[in-house]
XYZ file of C-alpha atoms in Angstrom:
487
model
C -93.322 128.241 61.162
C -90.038 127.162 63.140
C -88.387 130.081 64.799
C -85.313 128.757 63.190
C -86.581 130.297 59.918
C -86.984 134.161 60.736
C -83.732 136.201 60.905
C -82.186 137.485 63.668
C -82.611 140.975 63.704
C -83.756 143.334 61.263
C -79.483 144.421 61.200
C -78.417 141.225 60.792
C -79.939 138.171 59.050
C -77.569 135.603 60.348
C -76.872 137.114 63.571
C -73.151 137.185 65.086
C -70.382 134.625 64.904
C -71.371 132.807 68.234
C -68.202 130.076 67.634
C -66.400 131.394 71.079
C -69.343 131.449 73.390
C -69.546 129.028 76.193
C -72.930 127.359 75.152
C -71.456 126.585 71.102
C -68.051 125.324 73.250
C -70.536 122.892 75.496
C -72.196 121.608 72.300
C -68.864 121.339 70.682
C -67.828 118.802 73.874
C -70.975 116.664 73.408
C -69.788 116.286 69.767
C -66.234 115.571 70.584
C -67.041 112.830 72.435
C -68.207 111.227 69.266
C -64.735 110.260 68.541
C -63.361 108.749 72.254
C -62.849 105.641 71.137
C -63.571 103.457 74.467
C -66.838 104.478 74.548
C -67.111 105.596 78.130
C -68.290 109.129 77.051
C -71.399 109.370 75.999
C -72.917 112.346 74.257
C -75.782 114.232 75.446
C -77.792 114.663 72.717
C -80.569 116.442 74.493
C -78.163 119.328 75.110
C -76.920 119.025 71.435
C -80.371 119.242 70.345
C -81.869 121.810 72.212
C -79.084 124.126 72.640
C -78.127 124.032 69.264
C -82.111 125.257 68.080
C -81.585 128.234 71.107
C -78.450 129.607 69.289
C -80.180 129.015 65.671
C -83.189 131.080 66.644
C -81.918 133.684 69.063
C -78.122 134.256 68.272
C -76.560 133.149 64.691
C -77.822 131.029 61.729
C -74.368 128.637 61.593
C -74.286 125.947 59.736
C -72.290 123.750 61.803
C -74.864 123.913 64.651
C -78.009 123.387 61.852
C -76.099 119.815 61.004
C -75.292 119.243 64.843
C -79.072 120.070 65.773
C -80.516 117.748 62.996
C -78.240 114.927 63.074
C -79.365 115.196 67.198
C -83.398 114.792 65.751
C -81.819 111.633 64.041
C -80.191 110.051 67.481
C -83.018 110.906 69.510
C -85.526 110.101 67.327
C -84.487 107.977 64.322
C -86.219 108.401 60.880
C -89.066 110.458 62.688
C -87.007 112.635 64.396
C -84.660 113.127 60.580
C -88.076 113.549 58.724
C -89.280 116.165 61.440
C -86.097 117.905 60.996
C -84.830 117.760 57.263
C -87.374 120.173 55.547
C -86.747 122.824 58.489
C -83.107 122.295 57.478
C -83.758 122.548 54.052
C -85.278 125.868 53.883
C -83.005 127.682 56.742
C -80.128 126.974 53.576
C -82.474 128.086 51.096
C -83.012 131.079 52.960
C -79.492 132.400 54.110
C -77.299 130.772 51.380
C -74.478 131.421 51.639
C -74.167 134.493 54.316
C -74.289 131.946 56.951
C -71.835 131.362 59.241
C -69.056 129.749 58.479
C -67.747 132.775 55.994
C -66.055 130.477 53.839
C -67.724 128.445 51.367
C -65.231 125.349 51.368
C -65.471 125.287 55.420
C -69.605 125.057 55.038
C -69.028 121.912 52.165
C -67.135 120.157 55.035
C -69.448 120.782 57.253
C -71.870 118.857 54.792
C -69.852 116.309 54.050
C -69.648 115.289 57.668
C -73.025 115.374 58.068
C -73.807 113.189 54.878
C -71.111 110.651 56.019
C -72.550 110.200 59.568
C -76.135 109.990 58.542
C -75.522 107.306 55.959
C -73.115 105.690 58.295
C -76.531 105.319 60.922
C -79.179 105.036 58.112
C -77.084 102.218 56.659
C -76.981 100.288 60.137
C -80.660 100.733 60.893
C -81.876 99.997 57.537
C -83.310 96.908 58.909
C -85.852 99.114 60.548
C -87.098 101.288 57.963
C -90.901 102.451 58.209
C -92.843 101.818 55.130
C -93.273 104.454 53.262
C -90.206 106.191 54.520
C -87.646 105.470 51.465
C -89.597 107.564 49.170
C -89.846 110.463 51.722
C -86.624 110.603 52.746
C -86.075 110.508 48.597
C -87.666 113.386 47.493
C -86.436 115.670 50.516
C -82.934 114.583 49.794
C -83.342 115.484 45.884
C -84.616 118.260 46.921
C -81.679 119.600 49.124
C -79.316 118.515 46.385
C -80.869 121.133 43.674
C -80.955 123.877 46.362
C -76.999 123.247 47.711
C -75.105 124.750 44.737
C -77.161 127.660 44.388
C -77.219 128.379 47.801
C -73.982 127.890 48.281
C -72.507 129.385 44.817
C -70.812 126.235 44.210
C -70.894 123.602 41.711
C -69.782 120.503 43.575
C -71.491 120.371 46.998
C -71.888 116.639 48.512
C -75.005 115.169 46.900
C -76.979 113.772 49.807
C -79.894 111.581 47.439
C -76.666 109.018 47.269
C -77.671 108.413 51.084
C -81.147 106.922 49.613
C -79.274 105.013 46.687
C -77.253 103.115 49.405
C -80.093 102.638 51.452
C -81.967 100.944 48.764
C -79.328 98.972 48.033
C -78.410 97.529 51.583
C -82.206 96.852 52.287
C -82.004 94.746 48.838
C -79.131 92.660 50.148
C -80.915 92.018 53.384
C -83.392 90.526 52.245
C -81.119 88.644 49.814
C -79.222 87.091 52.737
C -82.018 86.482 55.153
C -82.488 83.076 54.109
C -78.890 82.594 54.495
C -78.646 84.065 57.731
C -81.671 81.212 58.650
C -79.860 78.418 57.742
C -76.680 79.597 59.424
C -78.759 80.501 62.743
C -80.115 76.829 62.462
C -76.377 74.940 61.884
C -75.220 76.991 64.965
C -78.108 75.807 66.970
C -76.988 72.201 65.783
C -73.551 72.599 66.792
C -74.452 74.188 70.231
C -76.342 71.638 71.418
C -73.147 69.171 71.257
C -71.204 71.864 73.332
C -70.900 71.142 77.103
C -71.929 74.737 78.754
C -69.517 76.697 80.268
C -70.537 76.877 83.889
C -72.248 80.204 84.722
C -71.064 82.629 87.683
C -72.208 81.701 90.990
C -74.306 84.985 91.357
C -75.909 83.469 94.760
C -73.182 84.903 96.823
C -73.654 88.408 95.587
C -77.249 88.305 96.480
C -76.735 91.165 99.374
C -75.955 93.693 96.659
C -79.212 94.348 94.715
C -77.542 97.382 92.487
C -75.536 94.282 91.214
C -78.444 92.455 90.045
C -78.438 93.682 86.627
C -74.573 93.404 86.258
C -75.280 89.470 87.133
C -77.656 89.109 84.493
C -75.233 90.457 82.088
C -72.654 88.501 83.078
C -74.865 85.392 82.630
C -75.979 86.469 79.496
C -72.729 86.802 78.267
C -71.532 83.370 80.159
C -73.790 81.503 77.856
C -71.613 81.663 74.520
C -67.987 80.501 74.948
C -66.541 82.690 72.284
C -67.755 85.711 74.454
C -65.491 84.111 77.430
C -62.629 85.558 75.421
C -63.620 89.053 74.327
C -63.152 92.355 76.523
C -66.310 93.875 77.374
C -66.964 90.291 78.952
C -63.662 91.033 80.720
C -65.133 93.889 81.821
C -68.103 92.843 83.429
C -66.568 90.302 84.988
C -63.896 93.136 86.480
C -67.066 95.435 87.867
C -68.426 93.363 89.649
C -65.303 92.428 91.489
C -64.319 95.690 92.236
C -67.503 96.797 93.338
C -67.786 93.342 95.439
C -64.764 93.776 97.397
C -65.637 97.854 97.747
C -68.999 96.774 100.172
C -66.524 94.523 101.677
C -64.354 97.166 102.362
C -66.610 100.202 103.452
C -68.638 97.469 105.455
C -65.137 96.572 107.152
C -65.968 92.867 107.092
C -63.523 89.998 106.701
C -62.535 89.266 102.959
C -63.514 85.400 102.894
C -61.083 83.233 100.565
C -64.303 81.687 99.253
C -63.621 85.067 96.729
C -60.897 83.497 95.193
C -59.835 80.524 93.786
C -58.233 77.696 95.381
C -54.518 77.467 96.509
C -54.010 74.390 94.043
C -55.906 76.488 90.851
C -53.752 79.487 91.813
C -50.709 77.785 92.137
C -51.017 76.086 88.668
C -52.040 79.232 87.158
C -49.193 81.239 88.425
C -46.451 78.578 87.368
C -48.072 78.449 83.689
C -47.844 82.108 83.951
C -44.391 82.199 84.705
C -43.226 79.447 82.357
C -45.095 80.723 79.013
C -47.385 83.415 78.059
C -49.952 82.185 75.569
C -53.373 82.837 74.230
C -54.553 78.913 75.831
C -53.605 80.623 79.383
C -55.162 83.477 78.716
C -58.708 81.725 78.263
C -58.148 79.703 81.175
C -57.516 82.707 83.460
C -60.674 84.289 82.010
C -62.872 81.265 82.471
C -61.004 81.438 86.353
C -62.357 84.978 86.668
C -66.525 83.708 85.834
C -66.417 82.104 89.015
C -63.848 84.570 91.191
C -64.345 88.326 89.590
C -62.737 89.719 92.791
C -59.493 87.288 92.093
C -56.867 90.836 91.345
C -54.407 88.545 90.743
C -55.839 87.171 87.509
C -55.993 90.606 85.942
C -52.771 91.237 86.504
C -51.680 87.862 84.788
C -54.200 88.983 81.597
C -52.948 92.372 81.318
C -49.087 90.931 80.983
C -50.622 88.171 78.309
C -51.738 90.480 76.749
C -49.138 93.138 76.508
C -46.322 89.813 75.614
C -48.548 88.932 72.940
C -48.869 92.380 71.787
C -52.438 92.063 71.192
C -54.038 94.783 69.338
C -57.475 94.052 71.550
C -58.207 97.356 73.825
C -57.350 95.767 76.965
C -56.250 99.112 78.181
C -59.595 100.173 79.916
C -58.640 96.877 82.146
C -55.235 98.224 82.934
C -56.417 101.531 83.719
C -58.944 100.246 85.756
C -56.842 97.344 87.612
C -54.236 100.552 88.193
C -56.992 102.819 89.916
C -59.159 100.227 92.089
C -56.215 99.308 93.481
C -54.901 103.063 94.207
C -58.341 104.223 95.229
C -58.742 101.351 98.001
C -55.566 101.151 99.922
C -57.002 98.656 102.272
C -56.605 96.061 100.210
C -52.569 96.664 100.515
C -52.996 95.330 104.442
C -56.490 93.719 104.473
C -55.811 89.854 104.303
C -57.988 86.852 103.809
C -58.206 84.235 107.004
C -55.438 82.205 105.494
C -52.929 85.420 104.638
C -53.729 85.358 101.200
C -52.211 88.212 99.886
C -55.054 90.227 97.850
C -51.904 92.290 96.142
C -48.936 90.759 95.937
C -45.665 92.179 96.183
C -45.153 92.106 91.759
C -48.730 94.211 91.731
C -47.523 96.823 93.632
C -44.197 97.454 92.168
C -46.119 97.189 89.028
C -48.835 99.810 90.107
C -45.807 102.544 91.559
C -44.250 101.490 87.566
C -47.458 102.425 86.435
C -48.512 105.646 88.207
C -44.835 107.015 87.494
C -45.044 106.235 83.679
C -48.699 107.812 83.351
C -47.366 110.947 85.341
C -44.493 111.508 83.229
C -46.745 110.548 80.427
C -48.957 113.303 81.099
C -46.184 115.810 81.774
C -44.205 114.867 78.820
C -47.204 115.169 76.199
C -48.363 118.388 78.232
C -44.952 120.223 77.778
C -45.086 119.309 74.212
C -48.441 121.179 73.898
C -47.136 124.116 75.746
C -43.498 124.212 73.399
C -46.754 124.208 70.495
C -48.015 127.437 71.830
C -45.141 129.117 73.193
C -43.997 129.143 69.641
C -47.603 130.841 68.312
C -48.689 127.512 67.186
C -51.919 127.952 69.617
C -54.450 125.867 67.474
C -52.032 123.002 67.094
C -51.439 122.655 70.614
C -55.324 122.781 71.776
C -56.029 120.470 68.852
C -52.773 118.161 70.016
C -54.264 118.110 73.465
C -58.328 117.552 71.863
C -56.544 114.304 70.336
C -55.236 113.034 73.761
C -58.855 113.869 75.394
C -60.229 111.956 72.674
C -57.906 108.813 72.896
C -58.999 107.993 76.712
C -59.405 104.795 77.802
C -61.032 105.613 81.017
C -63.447 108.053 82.337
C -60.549 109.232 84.674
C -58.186 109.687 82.100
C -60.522 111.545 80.447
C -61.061 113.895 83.164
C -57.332 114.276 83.775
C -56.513 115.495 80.157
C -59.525 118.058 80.266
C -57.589 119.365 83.224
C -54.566 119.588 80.847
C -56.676 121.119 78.326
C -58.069 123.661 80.988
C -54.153 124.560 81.728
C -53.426 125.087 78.065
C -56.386 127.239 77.961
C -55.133 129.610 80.799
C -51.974 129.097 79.644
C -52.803 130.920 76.007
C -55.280 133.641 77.859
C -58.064 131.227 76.207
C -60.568 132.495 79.565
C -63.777 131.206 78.304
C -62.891 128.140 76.872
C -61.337 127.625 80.275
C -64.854 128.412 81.788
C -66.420 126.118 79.377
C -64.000 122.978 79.982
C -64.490 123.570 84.003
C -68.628 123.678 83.670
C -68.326 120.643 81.853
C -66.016 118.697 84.961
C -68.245 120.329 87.266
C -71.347 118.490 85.224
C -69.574 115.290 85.710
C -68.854 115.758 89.189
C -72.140 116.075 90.632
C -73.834 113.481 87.808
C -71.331 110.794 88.817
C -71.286 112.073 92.490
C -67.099 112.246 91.633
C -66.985 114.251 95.216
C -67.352 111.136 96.846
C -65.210 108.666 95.280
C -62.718 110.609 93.974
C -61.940 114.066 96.105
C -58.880 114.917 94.610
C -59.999 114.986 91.148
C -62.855 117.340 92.509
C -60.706 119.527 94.349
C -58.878 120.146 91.541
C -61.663 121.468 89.660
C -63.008 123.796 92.152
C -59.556 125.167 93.084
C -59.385 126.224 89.278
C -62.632 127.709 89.690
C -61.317 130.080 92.372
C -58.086 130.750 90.642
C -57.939 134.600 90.103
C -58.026 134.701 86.601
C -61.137 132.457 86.126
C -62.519 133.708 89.199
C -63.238 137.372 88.065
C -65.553 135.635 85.156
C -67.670 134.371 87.589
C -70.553 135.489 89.585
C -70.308 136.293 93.731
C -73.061 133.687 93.453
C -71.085 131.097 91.623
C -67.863 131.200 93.281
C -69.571 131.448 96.837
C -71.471 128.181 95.515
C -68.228 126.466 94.442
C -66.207 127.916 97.962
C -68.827 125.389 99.881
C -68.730 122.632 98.134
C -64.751 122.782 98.270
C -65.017 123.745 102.042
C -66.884 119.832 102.508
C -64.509 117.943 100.942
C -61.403 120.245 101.782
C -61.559 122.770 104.433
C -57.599 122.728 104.023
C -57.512 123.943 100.646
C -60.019 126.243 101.213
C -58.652 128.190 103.387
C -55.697 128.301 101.280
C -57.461 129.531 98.754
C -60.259 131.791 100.360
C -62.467 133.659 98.240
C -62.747 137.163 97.361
């Protein structure tokens, strides 16, 4: 029998409310990231999973963390992780009811209803993929939760998850219904493609002496292959990493920048005047089909990022602009490092543009920050974490993302909030040494262990800890750590 099944203790069933403790606040950030709509965090559902089943079995029966730990089976593990997991889940509500945490009844619905929407959202998509034999499982399971929910619960109107099944039915009914469709459309395209001239694939010979770019190149080619991809944004993307990271070995190598990276006085020189006499969606494509052949060409980004912001396109070209905005910042080189020919890399209307756009983001962030802390000076606490969660969760960037949890980290000291504090540093401290953030961006890191050592947090910590988190801001800034020094 799962250890998710016994009680607690022989004083308390359920356990404690755990809600506040660091390791429900970590699990809480995995989920969050759910909702960053970019993309560029990804949640861990290993640590969803797992440390979900340790507070389940050792701490508090919550229901919050029950849905969290089996919609984690279902990411992991698809229908055999769900099937592994949903009579376990079954009988921990049969067995606590209603004293589980959360106290109140209509905050436990909720709960279910979020979990019901999500898994039918993913069932629905990977219907395609259904085992045999897994419908009727997944049926009587489902019926069976449905009958225990209002008892458990002492409620007559709980969601009814056996719809889930319905739907599935259903959409697995219309697939095969439109396969034959989708046959003869696959042949017509096939047809039609054949009296397309191809668009001419990136020269990926001249990146040869970078083998960690080898899989970005086959991407790239990949995605060179359709036209219509030429104008979408993850292409854009791809096309904008492997620039930047092109024209970083050039830098930390301290080679010459050959002109062979961009594109040829006459192209650029046409491009520019189009550029300057309209602004239109024809320009745009031929500026991207530019880039498949010069991804290091800064200039061109720059010309797609205004397109797009005169056309006031709804496409999220932000992650571009953000990106563009920080290369450029990060790599200050490329301000006085010239091509043979004095080809300016950044031109004079890119850097007024980035000091524009570092001013506006830092009075961005101030102004949104001092409109959290009005929330909370005025006992509004919840509403200004939450306004601050939405910001986190509206990134475009991994760095932007990392600057607002520092926000959030302030508002949390700010409102005596010391754990989540703690929590929210543990988690940039996770990021730092996965994405080796010490390196390539110091400042961000310094931040985060200078908060570490801040009084207030520091008395949380172990001698052990904050000794551990002294050294590793002692390598990348002996400066600010003797500033600082630790007690």
């Amino acid at each position: 029998m799962s250890k998710i099944l016994e009680p607690i203790s022989s004083n308390s069933a359920v356990g404690e409310d755990y809600k506040y403790e660091d390791t429900y606040t970590a699990i809480q950030n995995e989920i969050d990231k759910i909702q960053n709509i970019t993309g560029s965090l990804k949640t861990d559902w290993v640590i969803v999973k797992e440390n979900s089943k340790e507070i389940l079995e050792n701490h508090s029966k919550d229901l919050k963390l029950l849905s969290y730990w089996i919609y984690a089976h279902w990411k992991l593990d698809k229908w055999s992780g769900l099937l592994e997991a949903l009579p376990i889940f079954i009988k921990v509500i049969d067995i606590f009811k209603n004293s589980a945490y959360p106290k109140k009844t209509r905050a436990k619905i909720k709960l279910l209803e979020w979990l019901r929407d999500n898994l039918l959202s993913e069932i629905l998509a990977n219907a395609k993929s259904t085992p045999k034999g897994t419908v009727d499982k997944l049926e009587n399971l489902l019926q069976e939760l449905d009958k225990i929910l209002p008892i458990a619960l002492e409620n007559s109107s709980p969601p009814r998850f056996s719809s889930i099944v319905r739907k599935l039915k259903e959409e697995i009914a219309n697939q095969k219904r439109e396969e034959p469709k989708k046959k003869k459309k696959i042949e017509k395209k096939i047809e039609k493609k054949e009296d397309k001239p191809a668009i001419k694939k990136i020269d990926v010979q001249k990146y040869n002496n970078i083998p960690l770019l080898e899989e970005i190149k086959c991407t790239i080619n990949r995605v060179a292959t359709e036209e219509k991809e030429t104008n979408s944004i993850i292409h854009l993307e791809l096309l904008q990493s492997i620039g930047f990271i092109e024209l970083e070995n050039i830098l930390n190598s301290n080679q010459k920048i050959d002109i062979s990276l961009f594109p040829k006085k006459e192209s650029r020189d046409k491009l520019e005047s189009s550029f300057k006499k309209t602004k239109t969606k024809e320009l745009l494509f031929e500026l991207k089909t530019e880039l498949l052949n010069y991804p290091c060409w800064i200039e061109g980004y720059f010309f797609i990022i205004l397109i797009y912001e005169s056309l006031g396109s709804k496409d999220n070209y932000k992650k571009i602009k953000y990106n563009l905005s920080y290369f450029i910042q990060s790599n200050n080189k490329l301000l006085t490092k010239q091509s043979p020919v004095d080809y300016a890399i950044i031109t004079p209307e890119i850097q007024k543009w980035i000091k524009n756009f570092s001013t506006n983001s830092s009075v961005e962030y101030t102004q949104k920050y001092s409109e959290a802390s009005a929330l909370a000076k005025k006992g509004k606490r919840k509403e200004a974490i939450s306004f601050l969660d939405l910001l986190y969760n509206k990134s475009n960037t991994g760095e932007e993302s990392f600057l607002w949890r520092l926000k959030q980290i302030d508002m949390a000291i700010e409102t005596r909030e010391i754990q989540m504090a703690i929590a929210l540093l543990y988690d940039l401290e996770n990021r730092i040494d996965k994405y080796h953030l010490d390196e390539w961006n110091p400042s961000l890191s310094i931040e985060v262990y200078k908060l570490f050592l801040k009084p207030i947090l520091a008395r949380e910590l172990t001698l052990e800890k904050k000794e551990a988190i002294y050294r590793k801001l002692c390598i990348i800034s002996a400066q600010s750590a003797i500033k600082i020094g630790i007690n």
